[in-house]
mmCIF file of C-alpha atoms in Angstrom:
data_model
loop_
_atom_site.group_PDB
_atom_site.id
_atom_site.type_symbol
_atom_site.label_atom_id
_atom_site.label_comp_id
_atom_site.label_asym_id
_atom_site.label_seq_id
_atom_site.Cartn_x
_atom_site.Cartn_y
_atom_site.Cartn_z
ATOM 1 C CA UNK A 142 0.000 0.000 0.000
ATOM 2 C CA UNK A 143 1.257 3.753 -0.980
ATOM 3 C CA UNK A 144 2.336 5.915 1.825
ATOM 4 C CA UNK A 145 1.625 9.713 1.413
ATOM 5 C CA UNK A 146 3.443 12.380 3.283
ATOM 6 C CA UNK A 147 0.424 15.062 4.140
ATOM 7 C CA UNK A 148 1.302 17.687 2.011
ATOM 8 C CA UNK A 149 0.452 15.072 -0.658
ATOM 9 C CA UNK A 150 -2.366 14.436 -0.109
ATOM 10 C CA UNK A 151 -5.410 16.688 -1.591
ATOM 11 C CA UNK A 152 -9.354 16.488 -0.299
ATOM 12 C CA UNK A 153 -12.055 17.236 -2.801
ATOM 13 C CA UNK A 154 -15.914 17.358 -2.410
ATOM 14 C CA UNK A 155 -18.106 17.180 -5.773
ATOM 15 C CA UNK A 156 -20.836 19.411 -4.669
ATOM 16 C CA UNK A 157 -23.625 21.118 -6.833
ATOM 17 C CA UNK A 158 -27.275 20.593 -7.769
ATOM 18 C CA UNK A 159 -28.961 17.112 -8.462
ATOM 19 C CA UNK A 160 -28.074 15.990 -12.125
ATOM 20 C CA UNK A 161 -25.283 18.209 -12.723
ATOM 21 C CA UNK A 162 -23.324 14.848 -13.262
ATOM 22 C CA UNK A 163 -20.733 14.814 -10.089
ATOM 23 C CA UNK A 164 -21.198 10.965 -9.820
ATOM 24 C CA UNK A 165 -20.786 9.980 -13.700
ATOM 25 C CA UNK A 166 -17.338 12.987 -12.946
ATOM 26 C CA UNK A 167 -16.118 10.718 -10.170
ATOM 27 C CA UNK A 168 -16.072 7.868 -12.675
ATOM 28 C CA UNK A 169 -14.165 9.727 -14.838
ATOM 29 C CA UNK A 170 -11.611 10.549 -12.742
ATOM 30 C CA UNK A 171 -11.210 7.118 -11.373
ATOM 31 C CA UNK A 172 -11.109 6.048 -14.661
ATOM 32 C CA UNK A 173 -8.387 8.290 -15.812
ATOM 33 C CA UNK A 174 -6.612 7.749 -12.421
ATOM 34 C CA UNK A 175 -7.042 3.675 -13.463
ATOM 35 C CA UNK A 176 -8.494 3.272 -9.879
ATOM 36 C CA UNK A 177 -11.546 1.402 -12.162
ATOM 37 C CA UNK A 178 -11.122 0.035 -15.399
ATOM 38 C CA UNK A 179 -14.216 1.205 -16.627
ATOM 39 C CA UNK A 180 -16.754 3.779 -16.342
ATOM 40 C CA UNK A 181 -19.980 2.941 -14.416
ATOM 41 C CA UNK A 182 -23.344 4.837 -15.342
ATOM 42 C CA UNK A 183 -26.065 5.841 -13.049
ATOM 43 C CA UNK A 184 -28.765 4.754 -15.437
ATOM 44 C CA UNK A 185 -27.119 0.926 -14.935
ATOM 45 C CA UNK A 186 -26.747 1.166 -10.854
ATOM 46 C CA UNK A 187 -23.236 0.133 -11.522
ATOM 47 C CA UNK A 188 -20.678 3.468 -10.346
ATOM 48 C CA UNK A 189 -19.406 2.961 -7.330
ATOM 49 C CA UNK A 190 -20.355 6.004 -5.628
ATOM 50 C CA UNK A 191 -24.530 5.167 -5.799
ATOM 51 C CA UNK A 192 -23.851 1.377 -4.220
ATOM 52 C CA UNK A 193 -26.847 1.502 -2.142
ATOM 53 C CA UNK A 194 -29.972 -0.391 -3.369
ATOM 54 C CA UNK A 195 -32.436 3.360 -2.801
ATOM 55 C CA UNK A 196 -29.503 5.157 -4.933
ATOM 56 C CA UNK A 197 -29.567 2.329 -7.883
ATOM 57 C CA UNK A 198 -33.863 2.226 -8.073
ATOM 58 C CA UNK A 199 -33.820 6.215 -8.173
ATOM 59 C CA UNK A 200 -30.811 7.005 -10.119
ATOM 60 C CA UNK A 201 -29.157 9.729 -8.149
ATOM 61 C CA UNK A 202 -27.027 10.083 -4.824
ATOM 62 C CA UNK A 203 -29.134 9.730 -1.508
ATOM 63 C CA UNK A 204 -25.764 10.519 0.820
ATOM 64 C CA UNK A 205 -21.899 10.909 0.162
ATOM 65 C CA UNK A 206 -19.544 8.892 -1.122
ATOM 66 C CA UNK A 207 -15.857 9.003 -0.186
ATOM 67 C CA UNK A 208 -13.581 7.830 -2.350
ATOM 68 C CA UNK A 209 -9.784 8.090 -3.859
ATOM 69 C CA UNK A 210 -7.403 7.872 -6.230
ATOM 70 C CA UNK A 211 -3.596 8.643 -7.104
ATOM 71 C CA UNK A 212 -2.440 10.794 -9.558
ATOM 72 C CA UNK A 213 0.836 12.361 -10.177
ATOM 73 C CA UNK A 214 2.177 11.036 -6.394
ATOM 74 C CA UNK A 215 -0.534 12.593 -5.006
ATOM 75 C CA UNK A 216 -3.760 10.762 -3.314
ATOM 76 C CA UNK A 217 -6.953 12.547 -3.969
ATOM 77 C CA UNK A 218 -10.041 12.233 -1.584
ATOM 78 C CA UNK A 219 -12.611 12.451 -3.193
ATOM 79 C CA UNK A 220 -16.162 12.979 -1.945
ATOM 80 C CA UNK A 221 -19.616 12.556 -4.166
ATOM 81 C CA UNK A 222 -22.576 13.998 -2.989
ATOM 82 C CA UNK A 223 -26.235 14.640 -2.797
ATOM 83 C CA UNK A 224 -27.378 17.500 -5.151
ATOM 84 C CA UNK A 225 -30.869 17.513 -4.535
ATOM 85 C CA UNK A 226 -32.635 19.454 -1.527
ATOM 86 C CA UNK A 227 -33.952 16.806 0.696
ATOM 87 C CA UNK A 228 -30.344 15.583 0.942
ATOM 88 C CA UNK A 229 -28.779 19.021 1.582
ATOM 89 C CA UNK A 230 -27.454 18.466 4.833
ATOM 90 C CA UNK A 231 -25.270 15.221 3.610
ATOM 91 C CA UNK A 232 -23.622 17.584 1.408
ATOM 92 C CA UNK A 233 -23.120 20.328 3.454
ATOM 93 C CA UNK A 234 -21.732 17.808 6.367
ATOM 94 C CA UNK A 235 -19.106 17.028 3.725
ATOM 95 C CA UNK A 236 -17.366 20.559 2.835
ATOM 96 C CA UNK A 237 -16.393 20.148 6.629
ATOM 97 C CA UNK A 238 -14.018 17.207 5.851
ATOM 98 C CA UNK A 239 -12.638 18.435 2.346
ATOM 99 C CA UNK A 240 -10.086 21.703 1.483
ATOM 100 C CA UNK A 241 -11.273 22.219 -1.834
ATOM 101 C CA UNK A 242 -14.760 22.381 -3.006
ATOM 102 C CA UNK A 243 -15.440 21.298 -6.729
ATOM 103 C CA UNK A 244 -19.250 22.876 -7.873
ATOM 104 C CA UNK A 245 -20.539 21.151 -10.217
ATOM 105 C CA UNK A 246 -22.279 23.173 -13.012
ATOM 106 C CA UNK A 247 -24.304 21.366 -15.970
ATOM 107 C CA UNK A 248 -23.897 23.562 -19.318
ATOM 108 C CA UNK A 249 -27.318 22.755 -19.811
ATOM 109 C CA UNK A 250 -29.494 23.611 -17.194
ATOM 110 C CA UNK A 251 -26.457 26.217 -16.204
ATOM 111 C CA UNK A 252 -26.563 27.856 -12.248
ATOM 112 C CA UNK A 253 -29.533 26.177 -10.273
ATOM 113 C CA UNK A 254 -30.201 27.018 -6.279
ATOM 114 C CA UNK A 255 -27.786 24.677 -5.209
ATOM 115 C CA UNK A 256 -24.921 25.820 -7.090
ATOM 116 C CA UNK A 257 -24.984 29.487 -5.180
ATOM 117 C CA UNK A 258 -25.740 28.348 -2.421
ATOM 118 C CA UNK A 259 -22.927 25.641 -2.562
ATOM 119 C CA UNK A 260 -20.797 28.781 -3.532
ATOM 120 C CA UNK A 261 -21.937 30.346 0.020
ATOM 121 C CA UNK A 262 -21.111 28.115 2.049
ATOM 122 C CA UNK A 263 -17.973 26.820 0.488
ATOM 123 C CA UNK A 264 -16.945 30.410 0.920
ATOM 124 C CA UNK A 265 -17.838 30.667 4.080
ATOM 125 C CA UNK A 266 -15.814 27.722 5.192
ATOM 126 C CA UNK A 267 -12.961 29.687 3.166
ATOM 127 C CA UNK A 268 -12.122 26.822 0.609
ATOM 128 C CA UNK A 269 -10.919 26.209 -1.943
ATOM 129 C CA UNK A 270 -13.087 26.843 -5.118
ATOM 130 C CA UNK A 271 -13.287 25.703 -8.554
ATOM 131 C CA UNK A 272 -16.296 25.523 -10.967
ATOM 132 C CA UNK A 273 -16.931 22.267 -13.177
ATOM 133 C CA UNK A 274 -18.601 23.260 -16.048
ATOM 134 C CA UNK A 275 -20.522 19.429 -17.344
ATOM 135 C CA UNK A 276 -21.678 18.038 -20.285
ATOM 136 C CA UNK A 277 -20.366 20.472 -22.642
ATOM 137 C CA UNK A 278 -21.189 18.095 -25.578
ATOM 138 C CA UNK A 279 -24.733 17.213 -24.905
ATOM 139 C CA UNK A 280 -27.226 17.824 -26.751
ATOM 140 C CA UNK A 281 -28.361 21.980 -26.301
ATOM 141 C CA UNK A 282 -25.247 22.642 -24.011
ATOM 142 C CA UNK A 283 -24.402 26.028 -24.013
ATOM 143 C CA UNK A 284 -20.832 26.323 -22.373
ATOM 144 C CA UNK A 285 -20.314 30.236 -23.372
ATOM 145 C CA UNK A 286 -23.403 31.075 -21.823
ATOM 146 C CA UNK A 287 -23.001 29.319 -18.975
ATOM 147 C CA UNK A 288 -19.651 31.041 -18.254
ATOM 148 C CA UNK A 289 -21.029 34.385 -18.733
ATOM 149 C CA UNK A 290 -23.594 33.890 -15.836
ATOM 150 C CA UNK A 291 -21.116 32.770 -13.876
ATOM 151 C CA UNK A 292 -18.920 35.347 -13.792
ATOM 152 C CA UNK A 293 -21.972 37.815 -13.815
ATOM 153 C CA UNK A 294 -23.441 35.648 -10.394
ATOM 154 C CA UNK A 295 -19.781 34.997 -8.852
ATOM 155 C CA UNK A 296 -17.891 37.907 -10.395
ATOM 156 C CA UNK A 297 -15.150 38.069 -13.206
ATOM 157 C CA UNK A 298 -12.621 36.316 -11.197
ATOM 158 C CA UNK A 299 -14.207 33.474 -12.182
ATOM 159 C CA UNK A 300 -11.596 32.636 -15.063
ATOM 160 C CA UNK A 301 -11.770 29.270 -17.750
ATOM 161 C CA UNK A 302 -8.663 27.431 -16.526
ATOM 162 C CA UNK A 303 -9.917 25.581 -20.128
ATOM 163 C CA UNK A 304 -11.805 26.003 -22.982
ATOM 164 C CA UNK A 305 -13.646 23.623 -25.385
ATOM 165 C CA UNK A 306 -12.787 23.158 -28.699
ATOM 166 C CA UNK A 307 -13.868 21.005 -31.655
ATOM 167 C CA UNK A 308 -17.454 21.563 -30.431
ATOM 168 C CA UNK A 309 -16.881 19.823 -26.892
ATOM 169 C CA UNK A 310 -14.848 16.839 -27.971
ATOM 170 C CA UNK A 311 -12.173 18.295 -26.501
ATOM 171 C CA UNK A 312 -10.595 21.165 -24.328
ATOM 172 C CA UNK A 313 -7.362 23.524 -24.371
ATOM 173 C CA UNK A 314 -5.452 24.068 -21.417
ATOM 174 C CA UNK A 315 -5.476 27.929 -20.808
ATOM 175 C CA UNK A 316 -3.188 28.057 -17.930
ATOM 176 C CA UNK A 317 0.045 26.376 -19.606
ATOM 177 C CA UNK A 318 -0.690 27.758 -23.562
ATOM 178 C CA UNK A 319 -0.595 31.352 -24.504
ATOM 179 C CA UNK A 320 -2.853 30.340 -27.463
ATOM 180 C CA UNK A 321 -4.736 27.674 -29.340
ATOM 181 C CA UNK A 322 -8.009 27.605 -30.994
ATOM 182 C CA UNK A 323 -11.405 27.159 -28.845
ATOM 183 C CA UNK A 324 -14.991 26.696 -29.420
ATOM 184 C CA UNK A 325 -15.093 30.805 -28.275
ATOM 185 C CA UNK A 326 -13.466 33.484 -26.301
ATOM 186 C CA UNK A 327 -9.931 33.339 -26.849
ATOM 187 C CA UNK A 328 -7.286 31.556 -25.169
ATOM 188 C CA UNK A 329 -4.556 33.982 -25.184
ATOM 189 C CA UNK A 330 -7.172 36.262 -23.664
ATOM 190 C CA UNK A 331 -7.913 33.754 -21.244
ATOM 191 C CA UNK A 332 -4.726 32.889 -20.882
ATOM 192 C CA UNK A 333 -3.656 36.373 -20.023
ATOM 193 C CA UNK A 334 -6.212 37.119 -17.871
ATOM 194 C CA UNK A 335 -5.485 34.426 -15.649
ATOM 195 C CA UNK A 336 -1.497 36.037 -15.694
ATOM 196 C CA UNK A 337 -2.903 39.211 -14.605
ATOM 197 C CA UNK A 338 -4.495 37.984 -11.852
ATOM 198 C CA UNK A 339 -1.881 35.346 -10.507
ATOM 199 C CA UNK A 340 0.556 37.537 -10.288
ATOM 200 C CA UNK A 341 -0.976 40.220 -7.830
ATOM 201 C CA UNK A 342 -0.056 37.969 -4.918
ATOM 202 C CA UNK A 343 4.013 38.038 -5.786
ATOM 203 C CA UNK A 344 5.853 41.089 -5.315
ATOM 204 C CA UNK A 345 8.639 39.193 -7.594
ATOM 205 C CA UNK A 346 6.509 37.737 -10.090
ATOM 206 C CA UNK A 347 4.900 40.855 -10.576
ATOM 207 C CA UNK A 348 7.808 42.852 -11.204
ATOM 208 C CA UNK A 349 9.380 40.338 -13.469
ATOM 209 C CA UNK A 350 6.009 40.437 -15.267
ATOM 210 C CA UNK A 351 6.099 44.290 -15.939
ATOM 211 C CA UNK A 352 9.887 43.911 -17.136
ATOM 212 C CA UNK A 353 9.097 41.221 -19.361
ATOM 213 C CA UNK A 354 5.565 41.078 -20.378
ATOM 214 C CA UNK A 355 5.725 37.159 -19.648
ATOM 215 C CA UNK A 356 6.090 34.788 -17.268
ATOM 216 C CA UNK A 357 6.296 30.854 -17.579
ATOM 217 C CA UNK A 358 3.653 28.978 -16.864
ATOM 218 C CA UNK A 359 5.740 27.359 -13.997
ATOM 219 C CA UNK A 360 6.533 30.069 -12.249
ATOM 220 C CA UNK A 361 2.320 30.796 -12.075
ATOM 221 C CA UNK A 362 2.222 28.018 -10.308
ATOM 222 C CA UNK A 363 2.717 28.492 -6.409
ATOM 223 C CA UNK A 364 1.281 32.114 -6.717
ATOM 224 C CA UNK A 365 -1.906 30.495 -8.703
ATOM 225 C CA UNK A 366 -2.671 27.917 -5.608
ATOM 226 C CA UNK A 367 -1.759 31.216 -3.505
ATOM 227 C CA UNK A 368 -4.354 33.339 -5.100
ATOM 228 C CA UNK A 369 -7.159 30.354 -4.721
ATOM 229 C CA UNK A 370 -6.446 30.034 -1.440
ATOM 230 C CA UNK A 371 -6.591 33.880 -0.419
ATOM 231 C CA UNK A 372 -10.009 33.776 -2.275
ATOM 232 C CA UNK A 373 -8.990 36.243 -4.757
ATOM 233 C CA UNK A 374 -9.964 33.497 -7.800
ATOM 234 C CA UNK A 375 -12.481 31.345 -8.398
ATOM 235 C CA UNK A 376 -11.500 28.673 -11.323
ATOM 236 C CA UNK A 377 -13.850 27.973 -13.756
ATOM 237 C CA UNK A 378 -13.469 24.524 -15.524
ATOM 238 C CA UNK A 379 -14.869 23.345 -18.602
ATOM 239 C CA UNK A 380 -15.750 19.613 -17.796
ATOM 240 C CA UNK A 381 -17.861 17.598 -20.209
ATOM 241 C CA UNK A 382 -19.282 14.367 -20.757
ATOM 242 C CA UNK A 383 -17.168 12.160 -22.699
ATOM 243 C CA UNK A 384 -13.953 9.686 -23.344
ATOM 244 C CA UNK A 385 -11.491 10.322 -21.130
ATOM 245 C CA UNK A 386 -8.828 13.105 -22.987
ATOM 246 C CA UNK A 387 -6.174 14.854 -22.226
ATOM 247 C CA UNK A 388 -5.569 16.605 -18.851
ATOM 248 C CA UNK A 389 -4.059 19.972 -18.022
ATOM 249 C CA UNK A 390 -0.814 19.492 -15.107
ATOM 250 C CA UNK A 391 -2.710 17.720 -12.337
ATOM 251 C CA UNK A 392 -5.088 15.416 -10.925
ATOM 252 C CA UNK A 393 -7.430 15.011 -13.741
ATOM 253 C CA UNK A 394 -9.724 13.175 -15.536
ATOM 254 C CA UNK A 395 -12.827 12.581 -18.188
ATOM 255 C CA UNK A 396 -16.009 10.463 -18.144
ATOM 256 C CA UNK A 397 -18.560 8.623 -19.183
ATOM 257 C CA UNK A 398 -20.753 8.982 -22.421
ATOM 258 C CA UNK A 399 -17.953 11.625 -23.212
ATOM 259 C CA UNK A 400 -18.009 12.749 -20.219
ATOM 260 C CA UNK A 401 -14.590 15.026 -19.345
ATOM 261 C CA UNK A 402 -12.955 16.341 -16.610
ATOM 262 C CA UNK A 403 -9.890 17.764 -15.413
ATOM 263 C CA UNK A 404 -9.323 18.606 -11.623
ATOM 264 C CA UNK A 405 -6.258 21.452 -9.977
ATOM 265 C CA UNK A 406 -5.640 20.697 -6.510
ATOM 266 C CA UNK A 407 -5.664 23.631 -4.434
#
């Protein structure tokens, strides 16, 4: 069995409302993380979050799930949970027991109540956040407008770490590319934008960013999980449904019926 030092290892809590897709999401990560070999679906009763007999019959978490997986020497805890009301206060129980708070936003039916009010009190808690933004290839998914009312509910901090591309089959790392070509926006604007910000919370960085009107991606890096931390950002991730594809520099992931995903750790 793998030993972790602590500062290896990461806690995560997939909250957000019902049928934004967190369960078929932790499939996809323990898929890409080859904790599973293969996807389970919700439809089937076979993922191994919804194991209890209630769960399989109505086809949606009744109570949280922990689970975990390695990726890039680093276990992740990961916990699924409830998204409908009745089952609020399994959810809420679980941002207790987790650093980072992963909300869960379906680009179809975009911000619902439980997504803001996830927001709240992951915020409150002062976590970690990051926004999933699901099933950007399903049928009437509309990712750009989805991102637009989240930064005009949680305010333009709210940055795409990536974009889609190839209409959702796919996304584009914002964070380590200057450019590349996306579904829309732009992802040296993006990219740049997410600069900008970073490097606000490094005296150095900042400097060395006015001198030379770049920075390396891997010098982002602490001040980026910095920034997150102080609350200054809120990452905004496109997530879809779909084959598992490529990941941007962390724990990551993709899912189900096309299903992808890509986590940052704190």
């Amino acid at each position: 069995m793998a030993q972790y030092a602590t500062e290896n290892i990461r806690t995560v809590a997939l909250v957000g409302h019902g049928a934004a897709g967190k369960t078929t999401l932790a499939e996809a990560l323990l898929v890409r993380a080859k904790a599973i070999q293969a996807p389970g679906s919700v439809e089937r009763g076979t993922t191994v979050s919804d194991f209890d007999p209630l769960e399989k019959t109505w086809q949606h978490s009744l109570r949280t799930s922990v689970l975990h997986l390695d990726a890039d020497g680093t276990r992740v805890h990961l916990i699924d949970t409830p998204g409908f009301p009745d089952f609020m206060g399994q959810a809420i129980g679980a941002l207790d027991a987790v650093e980072t708070a992963a909300v869960v936003v379906s680009a179809t039916a975009g911000i619902e109540m439980i997504t803001s009010r996830m927001m709240d009190w992951a915020r409150e808690r002062k976590l970690c956040r990051l926004i999933v933004v699901n099933k950007i290839d399903a049928e009437n998914a509309d990712p750009e407008g989805v991102l637009s009312a989240i930064q005009a509910t949680f305010g333009k901090e709210c940055l795409p770490i990536n974009l889609p591309a190839d209409g959702g089959k796919r996304v584009v790392d914002c964070f380590f590319n200057p450019s590349g070509e996306s579904d829309f926006s732009s992802v040296a604007s993006a990219h740049g934008a997410i600069v900008d910000q970073v490097v606000e919370v490094d005296e150095a960085l900042m400097s060395l960013y006015l001198d030379q009107g770049e920075v390396a991606p891997e010098q982002l890096h602490a001040p980026f999980e910095q920034a997150l931390r102080d609350g200054l950002r809120v990452r905004a991730h496109g997530r879809w449904r779909g084959r598992a594809a490529g990941r941007p520099r962390e724990a990551g992931a993709q899912s189900g019926r096309r299903q992808r995903s890509a986590l940052h750790q704190r």
